[in-house]
mmCIF file of C-alpha atoms and ligand atoms in Angstrom:
data_model
loop_
_atom_site.group_PDB
_atom_site.id
_atom_site.type_symbol
_atom_site.label_atom_id
_atom_site.label_comp_id
_atom_site.label_asym_id
_atom_site.label_seq_id
_atom_site.Cartn_x
_atom_site.Cartn_y
_atom_site.Cartn_z
ATOM 1 C CA UNK A 313 11.810 -7.766 19.574
ATOM 2 C CA UNK A 314 12.833 -5.237 16.879
ATOM 3 C CA UNK A 315 11.884 -1.594 17.366
ATOM 4 C CA UNK A 316 9.465 -0.087 16.353
ATOM 5 C CA UNK A 317 7.311 -3.248 16.088
ATOM 6 C CA UNK A 318 7.682 -3.894 19.795
ATOM 7 C CA UNK A 319 4.482 -2.398 21.188
ATOM 8 C CA UNK A 320 2.713 -4.558 23.777
ATOM 9 C CA UNK A 321 -0.728 -5.888 22.898
ATOM 10 C CA UNK A 322 -2.169 -4.235 26.033
ATOM 11 C CA UNK A 323 -1.340 -0.821 24.506
ATOM 12 C CA UNK A 324 -2.663 -1.762 21.074
ATOM 13 C CA UNK A 325 -5.961 -2.976 22.513
ATOM 14 C CA UNK A 326 -6.639 0.586 23.707
ATOM 15 C CA UNK A 327 -6.654 1.842 20.119
ATOM 16 C CA UNK A 328 -9.932 2.911 18.568
ATOM 17 C CA UNK A 329 -8.865 2.656 14.925
ATOM 18 C CA UNK A 330 -10.065 -0.104 12.622
ATOM 19 C CA UNK A 331 -7.338 -2.700 13.118
ATOM 20 C CA UNK A 332 -7.943 -2.996 16.832
ATOM 21 C CA UNK A 333 -11.693 -2.349 16.911
ATOM 22 C CA UNK A 334 -13.125 -4.480 14.120
ATOM 23 C CA UNK A 335 -13.012 -7.789 16.014
ATOM 24 C CA UNK A 336 -13.560 -9.020 19.569
ATOM 25 C CA UNK A 337 -10.635 -9.242 22.005
ATOM 26 C CA UNK A 338 -9.877 -12.900 21.333
ATOM 27 C CA UNK A 339 -9.052 -12.198 17.661
ATOM 28 C CA UNK A 340 -5.511 -11.327 16.527
ATOM 29 C CA UNK A 341 -5.921 -8.655 13.816
ATOM 30 C CA UNK A 342 -3.508 -9.122 10.891
ATOM 31 C CA UNK A 343 -5.741 -7.634 8.231
ATOM 32 C CA UNK A 344 -6.229 -3.902 7.459
ATOM 33 C CA UNK A 345 -3.007 -2.049 6.564
ATOM 34 C CA UNK A 346 -2.350 -0.227 9.813
ATOM 35 C CA UNK A 347 0.877 -0.920 11.693
ATOM 36 C CA UNK A 348 1.419 -1.748 15.360
ATOM 37 C CA UNK A 349 3.972 1.009 15.996
ATOM 38 C CA UNK A 350 4.058 4.045 18.232
ATOM 39 C CA UNK A 351 4.540 7.283 16.307
ATOM 40 C CA UNK A 352 8.063 8.264 15.323
ATOM 41 C CA UNK A 353 9.170 10.746 18.030
ATOM 42 C CA UNK A 354 9.317 13.782 15.710
ATOM 43 C CA UNK A 355 5.741 13.146 14.585
ATOM 44 C CA UNK A 356 4.497 12.562 18.117
ATOM 45 C CA UNK A 357 6.162 15.774 19.329
ATOM 46 C CA UNK A 358 4.858 17.833 16.411
ATOM 47 C CA UNK A 359 1.288 16.657 16.969
ATOM 48 C CA UNK A 360 1.558 17.028 20.751
ATOM 49 C CA UNK A 361 2.759 20.628 20.296
ATOM 50 C CA UNK A 362 -0.185 21.351 17.994
ATOM 51 C CA UNK A 363 -2.598 19.882 20.560
ATOM 52 C CA UNK A 364 -0.993 21.919 23.344
ATOM 53 C CA UNK A 365 -1.389 25.079 21.272
ATOM 54 C CA UNK A 366 -4.952 24.298 20.208
ATOM 55 C CA UNK A 367 -3.638 24.368 16.635
ATOM 56 C CA UNK A 368 -6.563 22.401 15.257
ATOM 57 C CA UNK A 369 -7.945 24.623 12.532
ATOM 58 C CA UNK A 370 -7.957 24.358 8.750
ATOM 59 C CA UNK A 371 -4.928 23.219 6.787
ATOM 60 C CA UNK A 372 -3.429 26.052 4.770
ATOM 61 C CA UNK A 373 0.298 25.485 4.062
ATOM 62 C CA UNK A 374 -0.196 23.901 0.658
ATOM 63 C CA UNK A 375 3.053 25.092 -0.938
ATOM 64 C CA UNK A 376 5.117 24.188 2.074
ATOM 65 C CA UNK A 377 3.689 20.650 2.107
ATOM 66 C CA UNK A 378 4.132 20.291 -1.650
ATOM 67 C CA UNK A 379 7.800 21.260 -1.235
ATOM 68 C CA UNK A 380 8.297 18.676 1.519
ATOM 69 C CA UNK A 381 6.695 15.945 -0.616
ATOM 70 C CA UNK A 382 8.642 16.925 -3.752
ATOM 71 C CA UNK A 383 11.984 16.856 -1.916
ATOM 72 C CA UNK A 384 11.208 13.498 -0.347
ATOM 73 C CA UNK A 385 9.887 11.926 -3.555
ATOM 74 C CA UNK A 386 12.937 13.033 -5.520
ATOM 75 C CA UNK A 387 14.792 10.080 -3.962
ATOM 76 C CA UNK A 388 12.752 7.711 -6.151
ATOM 77 C CA UNK A 389 14.460 8.400 -9.446
ATOM 78 C CA UNK A 390 13.991 11.959 -10.691
ATOM 79 C CA UNK A 391 13.966 15.537 -9.437
ATOM 80 C CA UNK A 392 10.288 16.183 -8.711
ATOM 81 C CA UNK A 393 9.390 19.838 -9.415
ATOM 82 C CA UNK A 394 7.528 21.311 -6.438
ATOM 83 C CA UNK A 395 4.835 22.782 -8.607
ATOM 84 C CA UNK A 396 3.887 19.349 -9.949
ATOM 85 C CA UNK A 397 2.866 18.147 -6.469
ATOM 86 C CA UNK A 398 -0.785 18.416 -5.471
ATOM 87 C CA UNK A 399 -1.577 17.635 -1.824
ATOM 88 C CA UNK A 400 -4.796 15.631 -1.447
ATOM 89 C CA UNK A 401 -6.437 14.157 1.616
ATOM 90 C CA UNK A 402 -5.844 10.522 0.843
ATOM 91 C CA UNK A 403 -4.594 8.247 -1.903
ATOM 92 C CA UNK A 404 -8.108 7.113 -2.777
ATOM 93 C CA UNK A 405 -9.110 10.710 -3.449
ATOM 94 C CA UNK A 406 -5.939 11.234 -5.486
ATOM 95 C CA UNK A 407 -6.687 8.190 -7.649
ATOM 96 C CA UNK A 408 -10.364 8.967 -8.123
ATOM 97 C CA UNK A 409 -9.851 12.666 -8.827
ATOM 98 C CA UNK A 410 -7.080 11.894 -11.316
ATOM 99 C CA UNK A 411 -9.311 9.488 -13.213
ATOM 100 C CA UNK A 412 -12.386 11.725 -13.023
ATOM 101 C CA UNK A 413 -10.591 14.899 -14.121
ATOM 102 C CA UNK A 414 -8.606 13.387 -16.978
ATOM 103 C CA UNK A 415 -10.823 10.788 -18.625
ATOM 104 C CA UNK A 416 -14.065 11.121 -20.547
ATOM 105 C CA UNK A 417 -17.052 9.710 -18.603
ATOM 106 C CA UNK A 418 -17.495 5.985 -19.032
ATOM 107 C CA UNK A 419 -13.869 5.262 -19.999
ATOM 108 C CA UNK A 420 -12.403 1.833 -19.444
ATOM 109 C CA UNK A 421 -9.656 1.730 -16.804
ATOM 110 C CA UNK A 422 -7.301 -1.259 -16.809
ATOM 111 C CA UNK A 423 -6.276 -2.704 -13.454
ATOM 112 C CA UNK A 424 -4.158 -5.687 -12.494
ATOM 113 C CA UNK A 425 -5.795 -8.216 -10.155
ATOM 114 C CA UNK A 426 -5.201 -9.695 -7.735
ATOM 115 C CA UNK A 427 -4.992 -6.162 -6.438
ATOM 116 C CA UNK A 428 -5.968 -3.873 -3.572
ATOM 117 C CA UNK A 429 -9.693 -4.476 -3.342
ATOM 118 C CA UNK A 430 -11.049 -0.907 -3.612
ATOM 119 C CA UNK A 431 -9.539 -0.394 -7.091
ATOM 120 C CA UNK A 432 -12.593 -1.761 -8.929
ATOM 121 C CA UNK A 433 -15.070 0.170 -6.744
ATOM 122 C CA UNK A 434 -12.961 3.373 -7.047
ATOM 123 C CA UNK A 435 -13.030 3.105 -10.840
ATOM 124 C CA UNK A 436 -16.806 2.585 -10.821
ATOM 125 C CA UNK A 437 -17.391 5.354 -8.322
ATOM 126 C CA UNK A 438 -16.115 7.954 -10.790
ATOM 127 C CA UNK A 439 -18.268 6.600 -13.612
ATOM 128 C CA UNK A 440 -15.565 4.575 -15.388
ATOM 129 C CA UNK A 441 -15.522 0.845 -16.015
ATOM 130 C CA UNK A 442 -12.840 -1.520 -14.724
ATOM 131 C CA UNK A 443 -11.068 -3.751 -17.259
ATOM 132 C CA UNK A 444 -9.020 -6.564 -15.711
ATOM 133 C CA UNK A 445 -5.543 -7.440 -17.013
ATOM 134 C CA UNK A 446 -4.478 -9.928 -14.323
ATOM 135 C CA UNK A 447 -0.847 -10.103 -13.271
ATOM 136 C CA UNK A 448 1.014 -12.954 -14.885
ATOM 137 C CA UNK A 449 2.280 -15.425 -12.272
ATOM 138 C CA UNK A 450 0.894 -13.650 -9.226
ATOM 139 C CA UNK A 451 1.335 -16.964 -7.398
ATOM 140 C CA UNK A 452 4.945 -17.488 -8.434
ATOM 141 C CA UNK A 453 8.404 -16.057 -7.876
ATOM 142 C CA UNK A 454 8.152 -13.414 -10.552
ATOM 143 C CA UNK A 455 4.749 -11.705 -10.850
ATOM 144 C CA UNK A 456 4.684 -9.585 -14.016
ATOM 145 C CA UNK A 457 2.409 -7.089 -15.731
ATOM 146 C CA UNK A 458 0.543 -8.578 -18.667
ATOM 147 C CA UNK A 459 1.775 -5.914 -21.083
ATOM 148 C CA UNK A 460 0.225 -7.634 -24.088
ATOM 149 C CA UNK A 461 -3.118 -7.853 -22.282
ATOM 150 C CA UNK A 462 -2.896 -4.205 -21.259
ATOM 151 C CA UNK A 463 -2.093 -3.158 -24.814
ATOM 152 C CA UNK A 464 -5.033 -5.170 -26.092
ATOM 153 C CA UNK A 465 -7.363 -3.475 -23.590
ATOM 154 C CA UNK A 466 -6.109 -0.019 -24.606
ATOM 155 C CA UNK A 467 -6.395 -0.901 -28.291
ATOM 156 C CA UNK A 468 -9.960 -1.970 -27.506
ATOM 157 C CA UNK A 469 -10.799 1.492 -26.178
ATOM 158 C CA UNK A 470 -9.734 1.613 -22.503
ATOM 159 C CA UNK A 471 -8.168 4.992 -21.701
ATOM 160 C CA UNK A 472 -6.122 4.447 -18.540
ATOM 161 C CA UNK A 473 -4.133 1.984 -16.460
ATOM 162 C CA UNK A 474 -4.353 2.013 -12.667
ATOM 163 C CA UNK A 475 -1.164 0.501 -11.266
ATOM 164 C CA UNK A 476 -0.339 -0.615 -7.765
ATOM 165 C CA UNK A 477 3.433 -0.109 -7.505
ATOM 166 C CA UNK A 478 4.751 -1.598 -5.269
ATOM 167 C CA UNK A 479 1.945 -4.034 -5.793
ATOM 168 C CA UNK A 480 -0.548 -4.867 -3.067
ATOM 169 C CA UNK A 481 -0.981 -7.798 -2.224
ATOM 170 C CA UNK A 482 2.046 -9.511 -3.830
ATOM 171 C CA UNK A 483 4.611 -6.937 -2.673
ATOM 172 C CA UNK A 484 6.256 -6.997 -6.093
ATOM 173 C CA UNK A 485 7.993 -3.960 -7.552
ATOM 174 C CA UNK A 486 7.243 -3.775 -11.243
ATOM 175 C CA UNK A 487 10.597 -3.683 -13.051
ATOM 176 C CA UNK A 488 11.870 -0.542 -14.740
ATOM 177 C CA UNK A 489 11.859 -2.410 -18.046
ATOM 178 C CA UNK A 490 8.180 -3.291 -17.649
ATOM 179 C CA UNK A 491 7.268 0.215 -16.579
ATOM 180 C CA UNK A 492 9.208 1.716 -19.475
ATOM 181 C CA UNK A 493 7.354 -0.483 -21.882
ATOM 182 C CA UNK A 494 4.032 0.284 -20.217
ATOM 183 C CA UNK A 495 4.746 4.000 -20.742
ATOM 184 C CA UNK A 496 5.383 3.379 -24.450
ATOM 185 C CA UNK A 497 2.187 1.380 -24.768
ATOM 186 C CA UNK A 498 0.183 4.104 -23.024
ATOM 187 C CA UNK A 499 1.728 6.757 -25.287
ATOM 188 C CA UNK A 500 0.862 4.732 -28.404
ATOM 189 C CA UNK A 501 -2.794 4.632 -27.355
ATOM 190 C CA UNK A 502 -3.016 8.128 -25.857
ATOM 191 C CA UNK A 503 -3.788 6.559 -22.483
ATOM 192 C CA UNK A 504 -2.969 7.667 -18.941
ATOM 193 C CA UNK A 505 -1.091 5.690 -16.291
ATOM 194 C CA UNK A 506 -2.141 6.403 -12.717
ATOM 195 C CA UNK A 507 0.447 4.807 -10.442
ATOM 196 C CA UNK A 508 -0.659 4.248 -6.842
ATOM 197 C CA UNK A 509 2.679 4.317 -5.011
ATOM 198 C CA UNK A 510 1.466 4.467 -1.419
ATOM 199 C CA UNK A 511 3.923 1.714 -0.412
ATOM 200 C CA UNK A 512 6.965 3.444 -1.970
ATOM 201 C CA UNK A 513 8.616 4.477 1.326
ATOM 202 C CA UNK A 514 8.559 0.862 2.555
ATOM 203 C CA UNK A 515 10.869 -0.960 0.150
ATOM 204 C CA UNK A 516 12.824 -3.650 1.986
ATOM 205 C CA UNK A 517 16.281 -2.576 3.210
ATOM 206 C CA UNK A 518 18.145 -4.053 0.221
ATOM 207 C CA UNK A 519 15.633 -2.850 -2.387
ATOM 208 C CA UNK A 520 15.485 0.477 -4.251
ATOM 209 C CA UNK A 521 12.066 1.712 -5.237
ATOM 210 C CA UNK A 522 11.811 3.646 -8.531
ATOM 211 C CA UNK A 523 8.676 5.650 -9.288
ATOM 212 C CA UNK A 524 6.809 4.975 -12.515
ATOM 213 C CA UNK A 525 7.364 8.657 -13.362
ATOM 214 C CA UNK A 526 11.131 8.187 -13.114
ATOM 215 C CA UNK A 527 11.516 5.482 -15.739
ATOM 216 C CA UNK A 528 11.419 7.761 -18.795
ATOM 217 C CA UNK A 529 10.275 11.056 -20.197
ATOM 218 C CA UNK A 530 7.456 9.188 -21.874
ATOM 219 C CA UNK A 531 6.317 7.917 -18.469
ATOM 220 C CA UNK A 532 6.049 11.493 -17.224
ATOM 221 C CA UNK A 533 4.153 12.483 -20.358
ATOM 222 C CA UNK A 534 1.515 9.813 -19.745
ATOM 223 C CA UNK A 535 1.557 9.475 -15.993
ATOM 224 C CA UNK A 536 0.703 10.557 -12.487
ATOM 225 C CA UNK A 537 1.933 9.017 -9.239
ATOM 226 C CA UNK A 538 0.135 9.166 -5.919
ATOM 227 C CA UNK A 539 1.771 8.492 -2.585
ATOM 228 C CA UNK A 540 1.670 9.321 1.091
ATOM 229 C CA UNK A 541 3.522 8.957 4.387
ATOM 230 C CA UNK A 542 0.446 7.197 5.728
ATOM 231 C CA UNK A 543 1.407 3.514 5.350
ATOM 232 C CA UNK A 544 5.055 3.898 6.365
ATOM 233 C CA UNK A 545 4.353 5.991 9.471
ATOM 234 C CA UNK A 546 0.834 4.737 10.333
ATOM 235 C CA UNK A 547 -0.895 8.070 9.711
ATOM 236 C CA UNK A 548 -3.882 6.950 7.612
ATOM 237 C CA UNK A 549 -6.445 8.513 9.931
ATOM 238 C CA UNK A 550 -4.856 11.958 9.646
ATOM 239 C CA UNK A 551 -5.690 12.393 5.945
ATOM 240 C CA UNK A 552 -2.757 13.590 3.924
ATOM 241 C CA UNK A 553 -1.401 12.296 0.586
ATOM 242 C CA UNK A 554 -0.091 13.785 -2.626
ATOM 243 C CA UNK A 555 -0.361 13.481 -6.376
ATOM 244 C CA UNK A 556 2.761 13.977 -8.498
ATOM 245 C CA UNK A 557 1.551 15.166 -11.867
ATOM 246 C CA UNK A 558 3.965 14.026 -14.570
ATOM 247 C CA UNK A 559 2.445 16.292 -17.192
ATOM 248 C CA UNK A 560 0.702 19.352 -15.724
ATOM 249 C CA UNK A 561 0.279 20.861 -19.181
ATOM 250 C CA UNK A 562 -1.884 17.933 -20.171
ATOM 251 C CA UNK A 563 -3.490 16.817 -16.900
ATOM 252 C CA UNK A 564 -5.458 19.421 -14.985
ATOM 253 C CA UNK A 565 -5.268 18.395 -11.309
ATOM 254 C CA UNK A 566 -5.651 21.753 -9.552
ATOM 255 C CA UNK A 567 -4.458 22.414 -6.016
ATOM 256 C CA UNK A 568 -7.220 25.005 -5.738
ATOM 257 C CA UNK A 569 -9.883 22.291 -5.977
ATOM 258 C CA UNK A 570 -8.190 19.492 -4.047
ATOM 259 C CA UNK A 571 -5.593 20.583 -1.528
ATOM 260 C CA UNK A 572 -7.893 22.409 0.880
ATOM 261 C CA UNK A 573 -9.316 19.081 2.073
ATOM 262 C CA UNK A 574 -5.983 17.861 3.460
ATOM 263 C CA UNK A 575 -6.097 17.222 7.215
ATOM 264 C CA UNK A 576 -4.087 19.826 9.139
ATOM 265 C CA UNK A 577 -2.731 17.137 11.466
ATOM 266 C CA UNK A 578 -1.975 14.967 8.447
ATOM 267 C CA UNK A 579 0.132 17.731 6.936
ATOM 268 C CA UNK A 580 1.984 18.437 10.200
ATOM 269 C CA UNK A 581 2.636 14.711 10.627
ATOM 270 C CA UNK A 582 3.701 14.204 7.000
ATOM 271 C CA UNK A 583 6.256 16.992 7.263
ATOM 272 C CA UNK A 584 7.683 15.591 10.506
ATOM 273 C CA UNK A 585 7.734 12.128 8.891
ATOM 274 C CA UNK A 586 9.321 12.982 5.565
ATOM 275 C CA UNK A 587 11.934 15.384 6.938
ATOM 276 C CA UNK A 588 12.801 14.342 10.503
ATOM 277 C CA UNK A 589 11.824 10.683 10.759
ATOM 278 C CA UNK A 590 13.845 9.018 8.033
ATOM 279 C CA UNK A 591 16.129 7.264 10.540
ATOM 280 C CA UNK A 592 13.026 5.869 12.190
ATOM 281 C CA UNK A 593 11.915 4.637 8.767
ATOM 282 C CA UNK A 594 15.209 2.788 8.351
ATOM 283 C CA UNK A 595 14.482 1.003 11.631
ATOM 284 C CA UNK A 596 10.931 0.246 10.493
ATOM 285 C CA UNK A 597 12.101 -1.292 7.239
ATOM 286 C CA UNK A 598 14.670 -3.401 9.100
ATOM 287 C CA UNK A 599 11.991 -4.573 11.556
ATOM 288 C CA UNK A 600 9.704 -5.563 8.692
ATOM 289 C CA UNK A 601 12.526 -7.471 7.034
ATOM 290 C CA UNK A 602 13.239 -9.242 10.299
ATOM 291 C CA UNK A 603 9.549 -10.195 10.535
ATOM 292 C CA UNK A 604 9.802 -11.704 7.061
ATOM 293 C CA UNK A 605 12.660 -13.910 8.279
ATOM 294 C CA UNK A 606 10.486 -14.928 11.192
ATOM 295 C CA UNK A 607 7.507 -15.550 8.920
ATOM 296 C CA UNK A 608 9.599 -17.830 6.749
ATOM 297 C CA UNK A 609 10.358 -19.955 9.812
ATOM 298 C CA UNK A 610 6.759 -19.837 11.034
ATOM 299 C CA UNK A 611 5.397 -20.937 7.675
ATOM 300 C CA UNK A 612 7.873 -23.809 7.501
ATOM 301 C CA UNK A 613 6.867 -24.933 10.973
ATOM 302 C CA UNK A 614 3.101 -24.396 10.994
ATOM 303 C CA UNK A 615 1.975 -24.308 7.347
ATOM 304 C CA UNK A 616 4.700 -26.195 5.491
ATOM 305 C CA UNK A 617 2.631 -26.630 2.330
ATOM 306 C CA UNK A 618 1.882 -22.908 1.990
ATOM 307 C CA UNK A 619 3.681 -21.042 -0.797
ATOM 308 C CA UNK A 620 4.649 -17.414 -0.816
ATOM 309 C CA UNK A 621 7.075 -14.972 -2.289
ATOM 310 C CA UNK A 622 8.998 -12.633 -0.013
ATOM 311 C CA UNK A 623 7.627 -9.150 -0.768
ATOM 312 C CA UNK A 624 10.010 -6.487 -2.102
ATOM 313 C CA UNK A 625 8.167 -3.779 -0.221
ATOM 314 C CA UNK A 626 5.377 -3.091 2.231
ATOM 315 C CA UNK A 627 4.056 -5.080 5.142
ATOM 316 C CA UNK A 628 1.590 -7.480 3.545
ATOM 317 C CA UNK A 629 2.336 -10.982 2.271
ATOM 318 C CA UNK A 630 0.306 -13.001 -0.202
ATOM 319 C CA UNK A 631 0.035 -16.586 1.012
ATOM 320 C CA UNK A 632 -1.003 -19.411 -1.303
ATOM 321 C CA UNK A 633 -2.875 -22.013 0.742
ATOM 322 C CA UNK A 634 -4.240 -24.053 -2.129
ATOM 323 C CA UNK A 635 -2.225 -27.048 -0.981
ATOM 324 C CA UNK A 636 -4.594 -27.122 2.011
ATOM 325 C CA UNK A 637 -7.864 -27.862 0.215
ATOM 326 C CA UNK A 638 -9.607 -28.284 3.586
ATOM 327 C CA UNK A 639 -9.276 -24.513 4.083
ATOM 328 C CA UNK A 640 -11.443 -23.910 1.008
ATOM 329 C CA UNK A 641 -11.506 -20.942 -1.342
ATOM 330 C CA UNK A 642 -11.354 -18.483 1.513
ATOM 331 C CA UNK A 643 -8.813 -19.681 4.082
ATOM 332 C CA UNK A 644 -9.146 -16.372 5.975
ATOM 333 C CA UNK A 645 -12.730 -17.330 6.890
ATOM 334 C CA UNK A 646 -11.554 -20.610 8.432
ATOM 335 C CA UNK A 647 -8.688 -18.895 10.271
ATOM 336 C CA UNK A 648 -11.085 -16.333 11.698
ATOM 337 C CA UNK A 649 -13.826 -18.743 12.743
ATOM 338 C CA UNK A 650 -11.633 -21.472 14.144
ATOM 339 C CA UNK A 651 -8.313 -19.788 14.915
ATOM 340 C CA UNK A 652 -9.450 -16.285 15.903
ATOM 341 C CA UNK A 653 -6.927 -14.713 13.519
ATOM 342 C CA UNK A 654 -8.165 -12.027 11.115
ATOM 343 C CA UNK A 655 -6.419 -11.893 7.713
ATOM 344 C CA UNK A 656 -7.619 -10.251 4.480
ATOM 345 C CA UNK A 657 -9.549 -12.805 2.381
ATOM 346 C CA UNK A 658 -7.767 -13.673 -0.859
ATOM 347 C CA UNK A 659 -10.950 -13.663 -2.992
ATOM 348 C CA UNK A 660 -11.518 -9.979 -2.052
ATOM 349 C CA UNK A 661 -8.529 -9.153 -4.293
ATOM 350 C CA UNK A 662 -10.120 -10.783 -7.336
ATOM 351 C CA UNK A 663 -10.993 -14.273 -8.506
ATOM 352 C CA UNK A 664 -7.238 -14.997 -8.661
ATOM 353 C CA UNK A 665 -7.248 -14.888 -4.854
ATOM 354 C CA UNK A 666 -9.214 -18.110 -4.308
ATOM 355 C CA UNK A 667 -7.261 -20.237 -1.831
ATOM 356 C CA UNK A 668 -5.081 -17.266 -0.812
ATOM 357 C CA UNK A 669 -4.993 -14.937 2.166
ATOM 358 C CA UNK A 670 -3.120 -11.688 2.798
ATOM 359 C CA UNK A 671 -1.214 -11.335 6.045
ATOM 360 C CA UNK A 672 -0.318 -7.953 7.536
ATOM 361 C CA UNK A 673 3.010 -8.664 9.259
ATOM 362 C CA UNK A 674 3.562 -5.184 10.763
ATOM 363 C CA UNK A 675 3.137 -6.489 14.285
ATOM 364 C CA UNK A 676 5.267 -7.829 17.118
ATOM 365 C CA UNK A 677 7.107 -11.142 16.811
ATOM 366 C CA UNK A 678 4.939 -12.410 19.613
ATOM 367 C CA UNK A 679 1.686 -11.698 17.764
ATOM 368 C CA UNK A 680 3.016 -13.041 14.486
ATOM 369 C CA UNK A 681 4.146 -16.277 16.152
ATOM 370 C CA UNK A 682 0.856 -16.750 17.984
ATOM 371 C CA UNK A 683 -1.120 -16.074 14.793
ATOM 372 C CA UNK A 684 0.809 -18.673 12.772
ATOM 373 C CA UNK A 685 0.571 -21.205 15.588
ATOM 374 C CA UNK A 686 -3.209 -20.789 15.570
ATOM 375 C CA UNK A 687 -3.390 -20.934 11.768
ATOM 376 C CA UNK A 688 -1.325 -24.113 11.738
ATOM 377 C CA UNK A 689 -3.776 -25.718 14.165
ATOM 378 C CA UNK A 690 -6.747 -24.793 11.973
ATOM 379 C CA UNK A 691 -5.048 -26.175 8.855
ATOM 380 C CA UNK A 692 -4.143 -29.427 10.660
ATOM 381 C CA UNK A 693 -7.693 -29.846 11.985
ATOM 382 C CA UNK A 694 -9.137 -29.436 8.484
ATOM 383 C CA UNK A 695 -6.639 -31.675 6.709
HETATM 384 C C1 PLP B 1810 -2.453 0.250 -2.852
HETATM 385 C C2 PLP B 1810 -3.193 1.081 -1.848
HETATM 386 N N1 PLP B 1810 -3.719 2.240 -2.223
HETATM 387 C C3 PLP B 1810 -4.400 3.020 -1.367
HETATM 388 C C4 PLP B 1810 -4.582 2.638 -0.063
HETATM 389 C C5 PLP B 1810 -5.412 3.492 0.839
HETATM 390 O O1 PLP B 1810 -4.878 4.759 0.918
HETATM 391 P P1 PLP B 1810 -5.688 5.962 1.515
HETATM 392 O O2 PLP B 1810 -6.145 5.563 2.876
HETATM 393 O O3 PLP B 1810 -4.676 7.078 1.536
HETATM 394 O O4 PLP B 1810 -6.812 6.233 0.562
HETATM 395 C C6 PLP B 1810 -4.025 1.443 0.399
HETATM 396 C C7 PLP B 1810 -4.214 1.014 1.788
HETATM 397 O O5 PLP B 1810 -3.790 0.000 2.210
HETATM 398 C C8 PLP B 1810 -3.318 0.647 -0.531
HETATM 399 O O6 PLP B 1810 -2.781 -0.516 -0.168
#
């Protein structure tokens, strides 16, 4: 079983975070985006040392953390200046604060369903209104941004585009050509691109991630990227993320207002992750890729009519189950009720997700195999 996705279920069941608490013991949880790993040793040791020292006060090393994030993020296509990095406590805060501080109240914000389900609520929460420009071919081999649709929305008055790159749930990396054109479109309409890049560290082993901000000077003029070590190293509960401001002269995202809320443990863990745990990350990416190979076999065996596209990044897969009409519009509901497997319901990602489910495959081979065996039984019983 490939390290680091080799943690026994008995250990995972002791966890008190969402993935392992939301459902009763007979349910296999393959839903919320936490991973079934133990901490990378450098992170574990750093946090253990802080606990031993009672070092549990307020976070204060803003510049140090910004430097760590800038050096790490520079691998994604351009030299990130340290002073353009603003630590924030999570990606959601980074997205919402970026929108709220840059846009006039009530602005339209374009987003690309099917997409990470809080995007619409996040946009509304800061007093803006979501405008959907669905991905073209989200259910095929080559999901693409609807650039014409986005341009039309911006021409119609929307002021920003909220990207998910790499895209959750399809796992697609938007191409540099698309992103370059998106930057031009945004510039033409004086719009902002907020690129949620939380999955950036988890590109598959043979894939290179390139930040939206790296595709051109125009992209930096119109854009901000937001990322974190939290998905790659399973640190979401520790509260640490960062905004990279492509154009600090234009976009006022002040550290003084935002960075104080970063979790001290999140910052300690992020530094240990992004400086000392990159070999561990190589192992993690290889383990995820190996799980994709396994999933391909499991789908062929247990759900042969399901369609999917191997994700370029991340640890979620978007499964098209429409060829099993017995599973209905929300196959995850059937899998939960009858198979005791918890997936993320496709319709939660937008109306495009009817007949789909999202699988979190950052688990052991044993769990993945058992989950697909159960799902296959449910599909067969409902055929
Ligand atoms: C695209 C995307 N953005 C943001 C988040 C949540 O990030 P945070 O917990 O840092 O707000 C997730 C979590 O899965 C995600 O997939």
